[in-house]
Amino acid sequence: MGFAISRLASMILLCQVFAGLALAGGLGIAPSEVHFLNVLRGGYAEVNVTISNPNEVATTVTMVAKGENGDYLTFFSMDQNYIEKPTEVILPSGEVAVAYMKTPGLLLPVSNITIPAKSKADVRIVARPPADVQVGIYRGVITFYSNPHLNESVEGQYGTSIAVALEVPTVIELTGAQNLNFQVTGFNAKNAEMGSPIEFFVSGTNNGNVRATPQVKIEIFDRDMAEIVKVATFNGTEYLPTTKGTDRFEISSENMAEGQYWANITVTLGGKIIANQLLTFDLLEPGTMSRMGELVRIESKVWVNAGEITRVEAIFKNTGELSTSAKFKGEVLLDGEIVEVIESEEMTVPQETTMNLTSYFTPKTPGRYIVNGKVYYSKKVTYPKEVIINVREAEGGGVWSFLSNPTVVLVLLIAVLIAILSRMQ
């Protein structure tokens, strides 16, 4: 009897060791602490964190915020496009210029995110404290719970990863004092062809705790800077506190001859000049500059449920010398048959820029789906690419789903050991 009890105690201790391991590895969070400093009451602040999944299988990470600041925090997935919204501006000459404001597309709050095997994902944590809260420091913690898809290895085998839970401390420092502080971080002017718009770029970061909308004035001079050729003034993007971005502005090259030009770009905020830069660019004969692009890859989840709206990302890189409009068009195949045709919205992709072209489809039945397609841009087309998506029955709590939970397996293991030792007595 004593020997049996001793063995039972040893086995339970071993199970506890395994349980401890389940909370010790298999997930990485960076940074290890999240701080929101100098946040205005009723204001806005954001911090991005990177979640790493080193496992051989995908994992779903659930995020829960608790503590004094838990109700102020919201999570957003970062795998969404930015949309360029065109705004027409009338120049003093009567010509129309266009400013493209690069703003986030539809960002929906999430409580969990699925990360493929051996991959990383970014999550945006947004703090929105109420306006009537007291000034002070509010602390809390975010717990990241992972649920590895143990029965979803690509080869169809069962994985060996274990569940983990990691905690990240959070601090929100609330103030009642407004701080308007916008920093311009970059300017750029692109060469253009005669008849095509001239593109200018201004990048910046809102380091304050109130919204900031910079104004941008662009003066174009001839080669000798003896004469102003064109002048345009734009309102830039409204930047929320702690955010950064790049605005793209267009000015028509109509009535401008081939040759070198200068652009004096001045950025003001609240009536004060905060940055100024002199740049040069060339206006070239039509057909001189190349238009080239590459479909780098197509991405999607490895496993989805039947009936689940499935996101497909075509990663397009503009390798040419001009901005280009781009659209992904693809086919969804099951058993060699086309079951759906998909396409993305048409997006403007600046030169030397990579952009996600997003489309969706909903698989109706389980199976091994193949999505292949191309990107159409500037009357050209890329080489095709494809991605495989495995579709399973809609989740219904089957036996394998039940047994894939490490806690359940641990409890069953202890129960079996107790039964065996009872027979040994």
Tab-separated table of C-alpha atoms in Angstrom:
chain	number	residue	atom	x	y	z
A	1	MET	CA	0.000	0.000	0.000
A	2	GLY	CA	2.774	2.430	0.932
A	3	PHE	CA	4.641	1.638	-2.283
A	4	ALA	CA	1.513	2.307	-4.345
A	5	ILE	CA	0.920	5.623	-2.627
A	6	SER	CA	4.543	6.588	-3.186
A	7	ARG	CA	4.290	5.796	-6.887
A	8	LEU	CA	1.020	7.707	-7.164
A	9	ALA	CA	2.609	10.757	-5.523
A	10	SER	CA	5.550	10.552	-7.924
A	11	MET	CA	3.265	10.362	-10.945
A	12	ILE	CA	1.141	13.266	-9.771
A	13	LEU	CA	4.330	15.288	-9.225
A	14	LEU	CA	5.393	14.422	-12.774
A	15	CYS	CA	2.022	15.583	-14.097
A	16	GLN	CA	2.425	18.846	-12.181
A	17	VAL	CA	5.813	19.323	-13.821
A	18	PHE	CA	4.187	18.867	-17.240
A	19	ALA	CA	1.465	21.310	-16.246
A	20	GLY	CA	4.138	23.825	-15.253
A	21	LEU	CA	5.829	23.384	-18.617
A	22	ALA	CA	2.514	24.145	-20.299
A	23	LEU	CA	2.684	27.632	-18.832
A	24	ALA	CA	6.346	28.211	-19.532
A	25	GLY	CA	7.003	28.214	-23.270
A	26	GLY	CA	5.673	28.242	-26.811
A	27	LEU	CA	4.796	31.943	-27.067
A	28	GLY	CA	6.726	35.205	-27.244
A	29	ILE	CA	5.490	38.756	-26.579
A	30	ALA	CA	7.457	41.930	-27.307
A	31	PRO	CA	7.690	44.348	-25.633
A	32	SER	CA	7.371	42.668	-22.241
A	33	GLU	CA	5.658	45.738	-20.748
A	34	VAL	CA	3.218	48.240	-22.297
A	35	HIS	CA	3.348	51.897	-21.261
A	36	PHE	CA	1.030	54.730	-22.352
A	37	LEU	CA	2.618	57.965	-21.160
A	38	ASN	CA	1.177	61.483	-20.967
A	39	VAL	CA	-2.276	60.397	-22.171
A	40	LEU	CA	-5.007	63.043	-22.103
A	41	ARG	CA	-8.230	62.218	-20.286
A	42	GLY	CA	-10.746	61.314	-22.971
A	43	GLY	CA	-7.823	61.000	-25.395
A	44	TYR	CA	-6.177	58.284	-27.441
A	45	ALA	CA	-2.898	56.374	-27.461
A	46	GLU	CA	-1.683	53.193	-29.141
A	47	VAL	CA	1.160	50.698	-28.824
A	48	ASN	CA	1.952	47.773	-31.116
A	49	VAL	CA	3.064	44.426	-29.713
A	50	THR	CA	4.496	41.465	-31.622
A	51	ILE	CA	3.340	37.936	-30.786
A	52	SER	CA	5.654	35.102	-31.863
A	53	ASN	CA	4.492	31.523	-32.384
A	54	PRO	CA	7.559	29.220	-32.532
A	55	ASN	CA	5.442	26.057	-32.615
A	56	GLU	CA	5.077	23.569	-35.459
A	57	VAL	CA	1.329	24.243	-35.612
A	58	ALA	CA	-0.853	27.337	-35.728
A	59	THR	CA	-2.133	28.789	-32.473
A	60	THR	CA	-5.028	31.028	-31.509
A	61	VAL	CA	-4.074	33.670	-28.945
A	62	THR	CA	-6.793	35.182	-26.765
A	63	MET	CA	-6.077	38.534	-25.100
A	64	VAL	CA	-7.694	39.629	-21.829
A	65	ALA	CA	-7.023	43.010	-20.164
A	66	LYS	CA	-7.570	43.301	-16.409
A	67	GLY	CA	-6.752	45.693	-13.596
A	68	GLU	CA	-7.311	49.409	-13.079
A	69	ASN	CA	-6.924	50.192	-16.796
A	70	GLY	CA	-8.448	46.995	-18.222
A	71	ASP	CA	-11.672	48.696	-19.350
A	72	TYR	CA	-9.697	51.363	-21.238
A	73	LEU	CA	-7.863	48.938	-23.564
A	74	THR	CA	-8.964	47.517	-26.921
A	75	PHE	CA	-7.115	45.142	-29.274
A	76	PHE	CA	-6.924	45.454	-33.054
A	77	SER	CA	-5.466	43.113	-35.656
A	78	MET	CA	-2.769	44.749	-37.793
A	79	ASP	CA	-3.217	42.631	-40.947
A	80	GLN	CA	-5.464	45.187	-42.601
A	81	ASN	CA	-4.823	47.558	-45.487
A	82	TYR	CA	-4.360	51.262	-45.356
A	83	ILE	CA	-6.644	53.173	-47.691
A	84	GLU	CA	-5.603	56.257	-49.629
A	85	LYS	CA	-8.534	58.669	-49.705
A	86	PRO	CA	-8.215	61.243	-52.526
A	87	THR	CA	-9.044	64.861	-51.705
A	88	GLU	CA	-9.302	67.439	-54.493
A	89	VAL	CA	-7.646	70.825	-53.975
A	90	ILE	CA	-8.156	73.851	-56.250
A	91	LEU	CA	-4.912	75.656	-57.058
A	92	PRO	CA	-4.736	79.464	-57.479
A	93	SER	CA	-4.477	78.889	-61.237
A	94	GLY	CA	-7.780	77.022	-61.224
A	95	GLU	CA	-6.143	73.615	-61.740
A	96	VAL	CA	-7.160	70.678	-59.579
A	97	ALA	CA	-4.562	68.920	-57.422
A	98	VAL	CA	-5.190	65.726	-55.490
A	99	ALA	CA	-3.994	64.836	-51.996
A	100	TYR	CA	-4.041	61.163	-50.987
A	101	MET	CA	-4.532	60.767	-47.258
A	102	LYS	CA	-3.187	57.416	-46.088
A	103	THR	CA	-5.587	56.290	-43.381
A	104	PRO	CA	-6.407	52.908	-41.845
A	105	GLY	CA	-9.089	50.873	-43.516
A	106	LEU	CA	-11.752	49.082	-41.536
A	107	LEU	CA	-10.093	48.102	-38.253
A	108	LEU	CA	-12.342	45.993	-36.060
A	109	PRO	CA	-11.608	45.208	-32.418
A	110	VAL	CA	-10.585	41.613	-31.765
A	111	SER	CA	-10.249	39.467	-28.662
A	112	ASN	CA	-8.135	36.772	-30.309
A	113	ILE	CA	-5.836	36.278	-33.270
A	114	THR	CA	-4.672	33.139	-35.090
A	115	ILE	CA	-0.950	32.931	-35.881
A	116	PRO	CA	0.425	30.361	-38.363
A	117	ALA	CA	3.178	27.956	-37.345
A	118	LYS	CA	6.607	29.553	-36.811
A	119	SER	CA	5.224	33.022	-37.562
A	120	LYS	CA	4.682	36.401	-35.952
A	121	ALA	CA	1.720	38.758	-35.823
A	122	ASP	CA	1.352	42.358	-34.693
A	123	VAL	CA	-1.501	43.504	-32.468
A	124	ARG	CA	-2.352	47.143	-31.834
A	125	ILE	CA	-3.351	47.951	-28.257
A	126	VAL	CA	-5.398	51.150	-28.059
A	127	ALA	CA	-5.993	53.104	-24.840
A	128	ARG	CA	-9.111	55.302	-24.668
A	129	PRO	CA	-9.570	56.517	-21.079
A	130	PRO	CA	-12.854	58.297	-20.270
A	131	ALA	CA	-12.920	62.079	-20.010
A	132	ASP	CA	-14.171	62.118	-16.408
A	133	VAL	CA	-11.474	59.886	-14.911
A	134	GLN	CA	-9.027	61.358	-12.411
A	135	VAL	CA	-5.476	62.260	-13.379
A	136	GLY	CA	-3.021	59.620	-12.214
A	137	ILE	CA	-1.332	56.321	-12.992
A	138	TYR	CA	-3.492	53.290	-13.760
A	139	ARG	CA	-1.965	49.825	-13.760
A	140	GLY	CA	-3.134	46.516	-15.110
A	141	VAL	CA	-2.112	43.367	-16.926
A	142	ILE	CA	-2.849	41.737	-20.273
A	143	THR	CA	-2.926	37.945	-20.281
A	144	PHE	CA	-2.186	36.229	-23.590
A	145	TYR	CA	-3.658	32.714	-23.678
A	146	SER	CA	-2.574	30.440	-26.520
A	147	ASN	CA	-4.547	27.467	-27.808
A	148	PRO	CA	-2.351	25.469	-30.224
A	149	HIS	CA	-4.167	23.729	-33.074
A	150	LEU	CA	-2.728	20.379	-32.073
A	151	ASN	CA	-4.668	18.381	-34.658
A	152	GLU	CA	-3.885	20.677	-37.585
A	153	SER	CA	-0.322	20.032	-38.712
A	154	VAL	CA	0.068	20.360	-42.481
A	155	GLU	CA	0.904	16.673	-42.790
A	156	GLY	CA	-2.240	15.704	-40.898
A	157	GLN	CA	-0.351	14.519	-37.813
A	158	TYR	CA	-1.060	15.580	-34.285
A	159	GLY	CA	1.228	18.270	-32.900
A	160	THR	CA	3.219	18.285	-29.701
A	161	SER	CA	2.859	21.962	-28.727
A	162	ILE	CA	1.323	22.844	-25.382
A	163	ALA	CA	-0.874	25.707	-24.196
A	164	VAL	CA	0.718	28.759	-22.596
A	165	ALA	CA	-0.418	31.867	-20.755
A	166	LEU	CA	1.806	34.945	-20.556
A	167	GLU	CA	1.152	38.164	-18.645
A	168	VAL	CA	2.281	41.615	-19.791
A	169	PRO	CA	2.036	44.517	-17.280
A	170	THR	CA	0.363	47.719	-18.510
A	171	VAL	CA	0.602	51.309	-17.286
A	172	ILE	CA	-1.483	54.312	-18.382
A	173	GLU	CA	-0.303	57.732	-17.194
A	174	LEU	CA	-3.217	60.189	-17.415
A	175	THR	CA	-2.790	63.956	-17.534
A	176	GLY	CA	-5.091	66.931	-17.847
A	177	ALA	CA	-2.625	69.084	-19.833
A	178	GLN	CA	-2.840	69.201	-23.637
A	179	ASN	CA	0.360	68.783	-25.641
A	180	LEU	CA	0.426	69.589	-29.383
A	181	ASN	CA	3.662	68.102	-30.709
A	182	PHE	CA	4.014	66.847	-34.287
A	183	GLN	CA	7.398	65.855	-35.724
A	184	VAL	CA	8.041	65.703	-39.476
A	185	THR	CA	10.303	62.725	-40.149
A	186	GLY	CA	10.759	62.785	-43.918
A	187	PHE	CA	10.180	64.474	-47.288
A	188	ASN	CA	10.323	63.063	-50.800
A	189	ALA	CA	9.646	64.208	-54.365
A	190	LYS	CA	9.452	61.723	-57.252
A	191	ASN	CA	10.490	62.155	-60.854
A	192	ALA	CA	7.524	62.113	-63.226
A	193	GLU	CA	6.684	61.937	-66.900
A	194	MET	CA	5.163	64.874	-68.750
A	195	GLY	CA	1.386	64.622	-68.514
A	196	SER	CA	1.506	62.509	-65.341
A	197	PRO	CA	0.960	63.924	-61.852
A	198	ILE	CA	4.003	64.826	-59.745
A	199	GLU	CA	4.081	63.013	-56.398
A	200	PHE	CA	5.277	64.427	-53.092
A	201	PHE	CA	5.485	62.616	-49.744
A	202	VAL	CA	5.591	63.962	-46.187
A	203	SER	CA	6.022	61.614	-43.193
A	204	GLY	CA	5.486	62.432	-39.552
A	205	THR	CA	4.721	61.293	-36.009
A	206	ASN	CA	2.297	62.764	-33.492
A	207	ASN	CA	4.301	62.857	-30.270
A	208	GLY	CA	1.652	64.876	-28.435
A	209	ASN	CA	-1.564	63.835	-26.708
A	210	VAL	CA	-4.087	65.676	-28.908
A	211	ARG	CA	-5.025	65.251	-32.563
A	212	ALA	CA	-2.745	67.019	-35.033
A	213	THR	CA	-3.526	68.027	-38.631
A	214	PRO	CA	-0.463	69.539	-40.332
A	215	GLN	CA	-0.805	71.844	-43.343
A	216	VAL	CA	1.537	71.321	-46.291
A	217	LYS	CA	2.486	74.009	-48.821
A	218	ILE	CA	4.363	73.006	-51.979
A	219	GLU	CA	6.002	75.636	-54.200
A	220	ILE	CA	7.459	74.432	-57.519
A	221	PHE	CA	10.286	76.502	-59.046
A	222	ASP	CA	12.008	76.263	-62.421
A	223	ARG	CA	15.573	74.966	-62.761
A	224	ASP	CA	17.190	78.301	-61.906
A	225	MET	CA	14.711	79.033	-59.088
A	226	ALA	CA	13.938	82.290	-60.839
A	227	GLU	CA	10.200	81.726	-61.197
A	228	ILE	CA	7.465	79.953	-59.242
A	229	VAL	CA	5.771	77.536	-61.630
A	230	LYS	CA	3.003	76.223	-59.351
A	231	VAL	CA	1.840	76.511	-55.735
A	232	ALA	CA	-0.524	74.221	-53.824
A	233	THR	CA	-1.609	73.997	-50.177
A	234	PHE	CA	-3.018	70.830	-48.612
A	235	ASN	CA	-4.436	69.727	-45.292
A	236	GLY	CA	-2.616	66.580	-44.220
A	237	THR	CA	-4.000	63.583	-42.401
A	238	GLU	CA	-5.487	64.085	-38.952
A	239	TYR	CA	-3.029	62.143	-36.794
A	240	LEU	CA	-4.234	60.666	-33.516
A	241	PRO	CA	-1.817	60.853	-30.566
A	242	THR	CA	1.135	58.398	-30.767
A	243	THR	CA	0.407	57.560	-34.435
A	244	LYS	CA	2.631	58.055	-37.454
A	245	GLY	CA	2.167	57.929	-41.203
A	246	THR	CA	2.941	59.286	-44.646
A	247	ASP	CA	0.783	61.588	-46.774
A	248	ARG	CA	1.032	61.535	-50.555
A	249	PHE	CA	0.205	64.659	-52.558
A	250	GLU	CA	-0.204	65.069	-56.314
A	251	ILE	CA	0.214	68.179	-58.458
A	252	SER	CA	-0.594	68.159	-62.158
A	253	SER	CA	2.344	68.522	-64.571
A	254	GLU	CA	0.118	70.148	-67.182
A	255	ASN	CA	1.790	73.066	-69.018
A	256	MET	CA	5.199	72.138	-67.564
A	257	ALA	CA	8.114	71.482	-69.944
A	258	GLU	CA	10.670	68.695	-69.709
A	259	GLY	CA	13.574	69.426	-67.368
A	260	GLN	CA	14.668	69.896	-63.785
A	261	TYR	CA	12.501	71.573	-61.144
A	262	TRP	CA	12.733	72.444	-57.462
A	263	ALA	CA	10.073	71.974	-54.786
A	264	ASN	CA	10.031	73.935	-51.544
A	265	ILE	CA	7.832	72.043	-49.041
A	266	THR	CA	6.716	73.811	-45.862
A	267	VAL	CA	4.780	72.120	-43.054
A	268	THR	CA	2.855	74.203	-40.525
A	269	LEU	CA	0.846	73.280	-37.435
A	270	GLY	CA	-1.307	75.690	-35.497
A	271	GLY	CA	-0.044	78.548	-37.661
A	272	LYS	CA	3.621	77.822	-36.901
A	273	ILE	CA	6.210	76.445	-39.324
A	274	ILE	CA	7.485	73.129	-37.950
A	275	ALA	CA	9.529	71.885	-40.933
A	276	ASN	CA	10.805	72.965	-44.345
A	277	GLN	CA	12.689	71.124	-47.082
A	278	LEU	CA	13.961	71.980	-50.575
A	279	LEU	CA	13.927	69.044	-53.027
A	280	THR	CA	14.645	68.609	-56.722
A	281	PHE	CA	12.924	66.390	-59.286
A	282	ASP	CA	12.901	65.846	-63.046
A	283	LEU	CA	10.038	65.952	-65.521
A	284	LEU	CA	10.787	63.443	-68.295
A	285	GLU	CA	9.498	62.540	-71.744
A	286	PRO	CA	6.500	60.150	-71.718
A	287	GLY	CA	7.528	56.485	-71.796
A	288	THR	CA	10.891	57.129	-70.147
A	289	MET	CA	10.035	55.647	-66.748
A	290	SER	CA	9.308	51.972	-66.199
A	291	ARG	CA	6.207	50.403	-64.685
A	292	MET	CA	7.034	47.087	-63.047
A	293	GLY	CA	5.537	44.996	-60.264
A	294	GLU	CA	5.789	41.621	-58.564
A	295	LEU	CA	3.258	39.376	-56.871
A	296	VAL	CA	5.505	38.303	-53.991
A	297	ARG	CA	3.158	35.667	-52.565
A	298	ILE	CA	-0.422	34.889	-51.594
A	299	GLU	CA	-1.196	34.401	-47.896
A	300	SER	CA	-4.119	32.949	-45.964
A	301	LYS	CA	-4.822	30.744	-42.966
A	302	VAL	CA	-3.627	27.157	-43.313
A	303	TRP	CA	-6.804	25.815	-41.677
A	304	VAL	CA	-10.323	27.304	-41.632
A	305	ASN	CA	-13.828	26.047	-40.895
A	306	ALA	CA	-16.446	25.386	-43.556
A	307	GLY	CA	-18.690	28.449	-43.742
A	308	GLU	CA	-15.978	30.748	-42.363
A	309	ILE	CA	-15.260	33.996	-44.218
A	310	THR	CA	-11.652	33.503	-45.292
A	311	ARG	CA	-9.221	36.339	-45.939
A	312	VAL	CA	-6.777	36.089	-48.861
A	313	GLU	CA	-3.824	38.499	-49.011
A	314	ALA	CA	-1.959	39.054	-52.282
A	315	ILE	CA	1.363	40.722	-51.430
A	316	PHE	CA	2.215	43.069	-54.325
A	317	LYS	CA	5.481	45.010	-54.651
A	318	ASN	CA	5.797	47.989	-56.986
A	319	THR	CA	9.338	47.699	-58.372
A	320	GLY	CA	8.869	50.342	-61.057
A	321	GLU	CA	9.609	54.050	-61.110
A	322	LEU	CA	6.020	55.298	-60.944
A	323	SER	CA	3.023	54.741	-58.706
A	324	THR	CA	0.591	52.237	-60.132
A	325	SER	CA	-2.958	51.063	-59.557
A	326	ALA	CA	-3.129	47.341	-58.770
A	327	LYS	CA	-5.881	44.745	-58.355
A	328	PHE	CA	-5.675	41.029	-57.489
A	329	LYS	CA	-7.867	38.579	-59.397
A	330	GLY	CA	-7.939	34.925	-58.441
A	331	GLU	CA	-9.713	31.591	-58.673
A	332	VAL	CA	-10.633	29.232	-55.838
A	333	LEU	CA	-10.349	25.562	-56.811
A	334	LEU	CA	-11.551	22.396	-55.073
A	335	ASP	CA	-10.653	19.025	-56.615
A	336	GLY	CA	-9.488	20.846	-59.734
A	337	GLU	CA	-12.819	22.643	-60.240
A	338	ILE	CA	-13.312	26.408	-59.947
A	339	VAL	CA	-15.790	27.035	-57.133
A	340	GLU	CA	-15.405	30.802	-56.783
A	341	VAL	CA	-13.769	33.809	-58.451
A	342	ILE	CA	-12.373	36.504	-56.153
A	343	GLU	CA	-10.830	39.934	-56.601
A	344	SER	CA	-9.568	42.754	-54.418
A	345	GLU	CA	-10.282	46.461	-54.427
A	346	GLU	CA	-8.051	48.448	-56.773
A	347	MET	CA	-5.320	50.161	-54.760
A	348	THR	CA	-2.757	52.833	-55.612
A	349	VAL	CA	0.707	51.458	-54.809
A	350	PRO	CA	3.522	54.045	-54.671
A	351	GLN	CA	6.874	53.115	-56.157
A	352	GLU	CA	9.181	50.956	-54.019
A	353	THR	CA	6.190	50.076	-51.829
A	354	THR	CA	4.707	46.701	-50.894
A	355	MET	CA	0.966	46.509	-50.278
A	356	ASN	CA	-1.556	43.819	-49.360
A	357	LEU	CA	-4.406	43.389	-51.854
A	358	THR	CA	-7.208	41.786	-49.842
A	359	SER	CA	-10.048	39.574	-51.033
A	360	TYR	CA	-12.404	37.097	-49.359
A	361	PHE	CA	-14.225	33.844	-50.016
A	362	THR	CA	-16.355	31.458	-47.960
A	363	PRO	CA	-15.704	27.710	-48.401
A	364	LYS	CA	-18.945	25.744	-48.191
A	365	THR	CA	-17.591	22.209	-47.758
A	366	PRO	CA	-14.482	20.615	-46.218
A	367	GLY	CA	-11.544	19.845	-48.477
A	368	ARG	CA	-8.201	21.031	-49.790
A	369	TYR	CA	-8.675	24.337	-51.599
A	370	ILE	CA	-6.175	26.056	-53.882
A	371	VAL	CA	-6.312	29.810	-54.470
A	372	ASN	CA	-4.298	31.008	-57.460
A	373	GLY	CA	-4.245	34.375	-59.122
A	374	LYS	CA	-2.405	37.344	-60.569
A	375	VAL	CA	-2.143	41.072	-59.986
A	376	TYR	CA	-3.214	43.406	-62.784
A	377	TYR	CA	-1.469	46.791	-62.851
A	378	SER	CA	-0.789	49.552	-65.428
A	379	LYS	CA	-2.138	47.345	-68.266
A	380	LYS	CA	0.304	44.614	-67.199
A	381	VAL	CA	0.002	41.351	-65.259
A	382	THR	CA	2.285	39.497	-62.846
A	383	TYR	CA	3.323	35.862	-62.792
A	384	PRO	CA	0.670	33.751	-61.003
A	385	LYS	CA	1.026	32.497	-57.434
A	386	GLU	CA	-1.051	30.138	-55.308
A	387	VAL	CA	-1.781	29.168	-51.709
A	388	ILE	CA	-3.344	26.038	-50.180
A	389	ILE	CA	-6.164	26.353	-47.632
A	390	ASN	CA	-7.372	23.302	-45.695
A	391	VAL	CA	-11.060	23.426	-44.784
A	392	ARG	CA	-12.484	21.274	-41.993
A	393	GLU	CA	-16.029	20.723	-40.729
A	394	ALA	CA	-17.403	23.598	-38.695
A	395	GLU	CA	-16.299	23.295	-35.088
A	396	GLY	CA	-18.742	21.214	-33.113
A	397	GLY	CA	-16.752	19.914	-30.185
A	398	GLY	CA	-15.772	16.554	-31.691
A	399	VAL	CA	-13.695	14.039	-29.789
A	400	TRP	CA	-10.373	15.159	-31.295
A	401	SER	CA	-11.166	18.782	-30.508
A	402	PHE	CA	-11.903	17.681	-26.951
A	403	LEU	CA	-8.717	15.641	-26.642
A	404	SER	CA	-6.557	18.391	-28.175
A	405	ASN	CA	-6.941	20.434	-24.983
A	406	PRO	CA	-3.794	19.813	-22.871
A	407	THR	CA	-5.698	20.342	-19.616
A	408	VAL	CA	-8.210	17.656	-20.550
A	409	VAL	CA	-5.397	15.261	-21.466
A	410	LEU	CA	-3.688	15.952	-18.128
A	411	VAL	CA	-6.864	15.257	-16.124
A	412	LEU	CA	-7.520	12.048	-18.058
A	413	LEU	CA	-3.920	10.936	-17.503
A	414	ILE	CA	-4.214	11.416	-13.731
A	415	ALA	CA	-7.533	9.539	-13.689
A	416	VAL	CA	-5.993	6.605	-15.568
A	417	LEU	CA	-3.006	6.502	-13.203
A	418	ILE	CA	-5.273	6.464	-10.159
A	419	ALA	CA	-7.295	3.616	-11.658
A	420	ILE	CA	-4.140	1.605	-12.388
A	421	LEU	CA	-2.737	2.100	-8.901
A	422	SER	CA	-6.075	1.150	-7.343
A	423	ARG	CA	-5.831	-2.220	-9.077
A	424	MET	CA	-2.265	-2.643	-7.785
A	425	GLN	CA	-3.308	-2.357	-4.162
